[in-house]
XYZ file of N, CA and C in Angstrom:
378
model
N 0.802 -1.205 0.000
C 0.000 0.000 0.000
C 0.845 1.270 0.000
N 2.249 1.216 0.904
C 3.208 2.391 0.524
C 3.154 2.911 -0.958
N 3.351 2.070 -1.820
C 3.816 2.776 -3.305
C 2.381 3.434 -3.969
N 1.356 3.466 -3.201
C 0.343 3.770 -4.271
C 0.718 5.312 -4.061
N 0.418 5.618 -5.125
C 0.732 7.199 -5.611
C -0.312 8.851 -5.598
N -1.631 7.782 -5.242
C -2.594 8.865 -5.303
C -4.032 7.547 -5.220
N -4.867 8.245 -4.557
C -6.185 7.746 -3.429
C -6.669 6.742 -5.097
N -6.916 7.357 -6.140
C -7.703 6.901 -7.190
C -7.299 5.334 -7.322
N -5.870 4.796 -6.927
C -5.466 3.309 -7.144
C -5.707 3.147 -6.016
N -6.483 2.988 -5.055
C -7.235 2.273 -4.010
C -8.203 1.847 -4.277
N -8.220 0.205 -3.977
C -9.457 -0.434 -4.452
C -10.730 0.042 -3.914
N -10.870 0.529 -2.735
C -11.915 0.678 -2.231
C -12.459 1.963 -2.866
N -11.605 2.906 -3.215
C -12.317 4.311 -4.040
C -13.034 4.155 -5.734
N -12.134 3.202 -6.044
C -12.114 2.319 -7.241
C -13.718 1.722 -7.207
N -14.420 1.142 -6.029
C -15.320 0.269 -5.811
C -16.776 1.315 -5.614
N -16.193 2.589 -4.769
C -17.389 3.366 -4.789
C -17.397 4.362 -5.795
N -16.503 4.534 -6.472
C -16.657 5.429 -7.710
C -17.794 4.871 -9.070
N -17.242 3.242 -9.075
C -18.791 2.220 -9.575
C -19.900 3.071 -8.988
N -19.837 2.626 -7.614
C -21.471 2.889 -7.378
C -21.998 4.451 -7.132
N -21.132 5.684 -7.499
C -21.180 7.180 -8.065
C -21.672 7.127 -8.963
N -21.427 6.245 -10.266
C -20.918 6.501 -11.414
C -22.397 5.344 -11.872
N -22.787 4.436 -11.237
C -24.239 3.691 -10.993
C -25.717 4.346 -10.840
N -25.141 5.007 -9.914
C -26.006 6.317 -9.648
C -26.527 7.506 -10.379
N -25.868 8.102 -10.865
C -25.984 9.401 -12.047
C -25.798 8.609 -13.042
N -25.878 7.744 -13.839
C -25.744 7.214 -15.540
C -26.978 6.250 -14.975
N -27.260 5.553 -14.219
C -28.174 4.459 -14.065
C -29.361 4.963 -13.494
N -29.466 5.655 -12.692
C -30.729 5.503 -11.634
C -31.319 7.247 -11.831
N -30.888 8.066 -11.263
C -30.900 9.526 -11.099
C -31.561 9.789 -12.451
N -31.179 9.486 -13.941
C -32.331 9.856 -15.594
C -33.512 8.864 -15.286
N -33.857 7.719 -14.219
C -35.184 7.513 -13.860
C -36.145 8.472 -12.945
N -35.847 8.847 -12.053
C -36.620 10.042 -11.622
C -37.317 10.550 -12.205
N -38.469 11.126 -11.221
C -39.287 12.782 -12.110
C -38.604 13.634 -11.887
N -39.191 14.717 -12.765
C -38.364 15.808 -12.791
C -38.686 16.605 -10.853
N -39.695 16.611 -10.675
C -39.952 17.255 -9.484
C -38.951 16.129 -8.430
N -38.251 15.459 -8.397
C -37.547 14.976 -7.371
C -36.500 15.720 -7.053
N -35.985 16.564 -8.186
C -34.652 17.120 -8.784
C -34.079 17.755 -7.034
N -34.923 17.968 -6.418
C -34.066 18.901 -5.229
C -34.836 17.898 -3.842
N -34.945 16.729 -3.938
C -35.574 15.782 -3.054
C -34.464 14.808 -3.172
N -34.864 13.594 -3.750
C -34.338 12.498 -3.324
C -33.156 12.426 -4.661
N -33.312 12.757 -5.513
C -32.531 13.000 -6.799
C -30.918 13.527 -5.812
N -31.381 15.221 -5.215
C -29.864 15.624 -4.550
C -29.498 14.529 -3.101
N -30.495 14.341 -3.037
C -30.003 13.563 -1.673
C -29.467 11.906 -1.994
N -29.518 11.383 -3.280
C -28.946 10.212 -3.791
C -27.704 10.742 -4.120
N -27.488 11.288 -5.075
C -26.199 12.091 -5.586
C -25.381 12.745 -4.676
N -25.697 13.487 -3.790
C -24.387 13.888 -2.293
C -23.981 12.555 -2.091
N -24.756 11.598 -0.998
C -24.633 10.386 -0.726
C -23.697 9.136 -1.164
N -23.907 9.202 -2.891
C -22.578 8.715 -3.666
C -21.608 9.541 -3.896
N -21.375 10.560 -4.043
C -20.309 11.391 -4.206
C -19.459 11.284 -2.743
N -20.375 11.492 -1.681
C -19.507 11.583 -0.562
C -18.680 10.174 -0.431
N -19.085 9.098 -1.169
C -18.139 7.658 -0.773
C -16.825 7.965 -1.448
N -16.935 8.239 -2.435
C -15.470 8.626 -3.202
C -14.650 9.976 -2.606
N -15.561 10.825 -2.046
C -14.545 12.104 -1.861
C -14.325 11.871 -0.216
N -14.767 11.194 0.420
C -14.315 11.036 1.834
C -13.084 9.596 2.063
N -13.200 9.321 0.852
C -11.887 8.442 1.040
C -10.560 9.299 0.401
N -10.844 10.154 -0.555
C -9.643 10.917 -1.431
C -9.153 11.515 0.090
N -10.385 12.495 0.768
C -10.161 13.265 2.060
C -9.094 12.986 3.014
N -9.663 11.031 3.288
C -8.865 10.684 4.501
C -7.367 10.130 4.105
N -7.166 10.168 2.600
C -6.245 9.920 1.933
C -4.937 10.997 2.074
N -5.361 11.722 2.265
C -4.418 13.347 2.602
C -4.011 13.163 3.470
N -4.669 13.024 4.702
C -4.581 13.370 5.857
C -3.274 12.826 6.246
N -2.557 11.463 5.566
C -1.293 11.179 5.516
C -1.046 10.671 7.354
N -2.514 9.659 7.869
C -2.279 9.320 9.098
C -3.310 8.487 8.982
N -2.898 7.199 9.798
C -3.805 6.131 9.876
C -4.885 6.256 10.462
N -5.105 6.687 11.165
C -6.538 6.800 12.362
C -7.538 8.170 11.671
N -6.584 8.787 11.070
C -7.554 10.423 10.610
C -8.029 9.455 9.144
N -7.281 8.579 8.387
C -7.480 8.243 7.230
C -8.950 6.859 7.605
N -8.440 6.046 8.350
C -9.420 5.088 9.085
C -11.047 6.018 9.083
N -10.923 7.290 9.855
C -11.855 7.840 10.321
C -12.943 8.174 8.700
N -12.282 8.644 8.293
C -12.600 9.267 6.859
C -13.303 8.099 6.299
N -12.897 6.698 6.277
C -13.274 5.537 5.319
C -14.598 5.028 6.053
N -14.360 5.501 7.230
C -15.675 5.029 8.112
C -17.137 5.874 7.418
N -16.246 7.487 7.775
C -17.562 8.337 6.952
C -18.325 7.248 5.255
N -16.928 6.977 4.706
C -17.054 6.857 3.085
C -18.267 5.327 3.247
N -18.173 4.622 4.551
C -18.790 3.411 4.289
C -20.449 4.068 4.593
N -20.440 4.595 5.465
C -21.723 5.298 6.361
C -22.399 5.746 5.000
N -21.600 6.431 3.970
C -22.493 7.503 2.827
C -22.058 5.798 1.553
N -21.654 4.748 1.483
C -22.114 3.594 0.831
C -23.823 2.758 1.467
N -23.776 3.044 3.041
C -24.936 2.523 3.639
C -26.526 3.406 2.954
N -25.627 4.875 3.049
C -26.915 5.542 3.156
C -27.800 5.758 1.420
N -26.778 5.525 0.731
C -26.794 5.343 -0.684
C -28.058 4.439 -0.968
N -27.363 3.370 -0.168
C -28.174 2.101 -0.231
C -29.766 2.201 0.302
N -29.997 3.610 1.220
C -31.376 3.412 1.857
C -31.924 4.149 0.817
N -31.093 5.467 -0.062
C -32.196 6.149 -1.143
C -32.496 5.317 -2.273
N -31.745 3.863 -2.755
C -31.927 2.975 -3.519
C -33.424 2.560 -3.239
N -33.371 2.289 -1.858
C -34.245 1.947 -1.693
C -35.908 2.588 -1.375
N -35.417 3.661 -1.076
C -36.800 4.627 -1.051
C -37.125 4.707 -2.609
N -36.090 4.705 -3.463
C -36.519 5.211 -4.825
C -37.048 4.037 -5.409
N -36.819 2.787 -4.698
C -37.703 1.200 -5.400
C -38.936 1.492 -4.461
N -39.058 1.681 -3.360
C -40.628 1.779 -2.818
C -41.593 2.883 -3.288
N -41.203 3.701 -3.933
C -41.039 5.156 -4.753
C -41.881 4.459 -5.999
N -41.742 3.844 -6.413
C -41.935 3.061 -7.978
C -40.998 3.401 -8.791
N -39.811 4.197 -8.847
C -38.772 4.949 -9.737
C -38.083 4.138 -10.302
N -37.351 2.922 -9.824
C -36.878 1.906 -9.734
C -37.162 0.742 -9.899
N -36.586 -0.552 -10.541
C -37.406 -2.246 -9.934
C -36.672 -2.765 -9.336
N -36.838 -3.565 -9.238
C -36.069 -4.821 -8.365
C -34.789 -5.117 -8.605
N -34.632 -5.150 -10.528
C -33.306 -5.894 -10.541
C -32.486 -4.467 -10.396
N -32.833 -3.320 -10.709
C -31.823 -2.475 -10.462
C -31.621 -1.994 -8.933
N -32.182 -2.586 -7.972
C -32.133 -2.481 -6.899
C -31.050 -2.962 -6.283
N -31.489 -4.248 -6.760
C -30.363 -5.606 -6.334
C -29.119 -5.137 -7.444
N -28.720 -4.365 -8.122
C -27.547 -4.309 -8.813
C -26.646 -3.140 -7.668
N -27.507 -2.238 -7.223
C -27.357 -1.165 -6.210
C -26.771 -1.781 -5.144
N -27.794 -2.844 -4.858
C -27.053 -3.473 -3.344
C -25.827 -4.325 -3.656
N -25.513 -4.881 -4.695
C -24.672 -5.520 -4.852
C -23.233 -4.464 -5.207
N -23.320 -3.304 -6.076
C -22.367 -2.456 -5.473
C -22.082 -1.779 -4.180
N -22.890 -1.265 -3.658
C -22.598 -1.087 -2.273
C -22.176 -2.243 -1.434
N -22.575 -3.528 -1.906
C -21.728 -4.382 -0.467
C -20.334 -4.426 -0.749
N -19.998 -4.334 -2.258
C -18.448 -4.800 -2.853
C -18.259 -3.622 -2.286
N -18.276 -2.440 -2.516
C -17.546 -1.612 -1.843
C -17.400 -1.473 -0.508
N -18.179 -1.615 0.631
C -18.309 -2.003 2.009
C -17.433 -3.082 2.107
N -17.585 -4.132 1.650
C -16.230 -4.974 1.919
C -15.025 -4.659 1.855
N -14.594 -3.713 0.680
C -13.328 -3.583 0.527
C -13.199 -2.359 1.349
N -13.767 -1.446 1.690
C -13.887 -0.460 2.494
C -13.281 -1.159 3.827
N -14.339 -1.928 4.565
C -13.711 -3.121 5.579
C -12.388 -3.172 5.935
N -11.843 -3.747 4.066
C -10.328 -4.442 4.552
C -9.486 -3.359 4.386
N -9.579 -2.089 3.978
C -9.338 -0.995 3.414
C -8.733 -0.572 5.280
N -10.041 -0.488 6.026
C -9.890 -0.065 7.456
C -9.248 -0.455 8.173
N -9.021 -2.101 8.195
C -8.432 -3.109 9.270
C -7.035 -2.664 8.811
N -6.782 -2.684 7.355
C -5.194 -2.571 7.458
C -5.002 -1.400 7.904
N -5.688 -0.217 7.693
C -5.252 1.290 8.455
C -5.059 0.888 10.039
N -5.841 0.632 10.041
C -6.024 0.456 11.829
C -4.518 -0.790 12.294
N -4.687 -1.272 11.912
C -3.380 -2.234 12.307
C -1.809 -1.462 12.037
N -1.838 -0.723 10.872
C -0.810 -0.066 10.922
C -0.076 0.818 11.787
N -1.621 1.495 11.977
C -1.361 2.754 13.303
C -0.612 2.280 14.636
N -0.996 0.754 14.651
C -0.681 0.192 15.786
C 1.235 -0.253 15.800
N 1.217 -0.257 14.105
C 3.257 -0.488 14.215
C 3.403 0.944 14.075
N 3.251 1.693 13.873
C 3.937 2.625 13.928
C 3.957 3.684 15.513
């Protein structure tokens, strides 16, 4: 993990940038237009914040401030996952694109996971 050069070759940013990038090309041109400042902005912060709170804790150039940050990035993968789901009880959405939603958000939560344990263990050699 020393040699990586910049946050973007981290798998875990790598994993929620998918489900950013899932979000605005996939789901967000289903909406009505009247959602536009409802659940539309509140899906879109939500994924954006998974990718930019890992670049964040990526700076910070310290295990526990960087740990902290990935925690935020998993919290805004969780919460992603609940406007997925308001927007399938919504009718906006079906099923299988639901389940494509949840299935990016867990890959990224996982690697987020192992993303953490190694921060956290590090802090502890150094």
């Amino acid at each position: 993990m020393e040699n990586l050069k910049t946050f973007e070759e981290l798998k875990c940013w790598q994993a929620c940038r998918v489900l950013r990038l899932f979000v605005k090309d996939e789901i967000v041109p289903l909406f009505p237009k009247d959602e536009k400042f409802r659940l539309i902005d509140q899906i879109t912060r939500a994924a954006r914040s998974t990718t930019a709170n890992i670049a964040e804790g990526y700076g910070r150039f310290h295990y526990l401030d960087n740990a902290k940050f990935c925690c935020n990035a998993r919290g805004s993968c969780w919460e992603t996952l609940d406007h997925l789901i308001t927007a399938h009880d919504e009718n906006y959405i079906d099923s299988t694109q639901l389940q494509s939603g949840r299935d990016k958000v867990s890959e990224a939560v996982k690697i987020l996971n192992g993303y953490i344990s190694y921060l956290k263990k590090s802090s502890q050699k150094s």
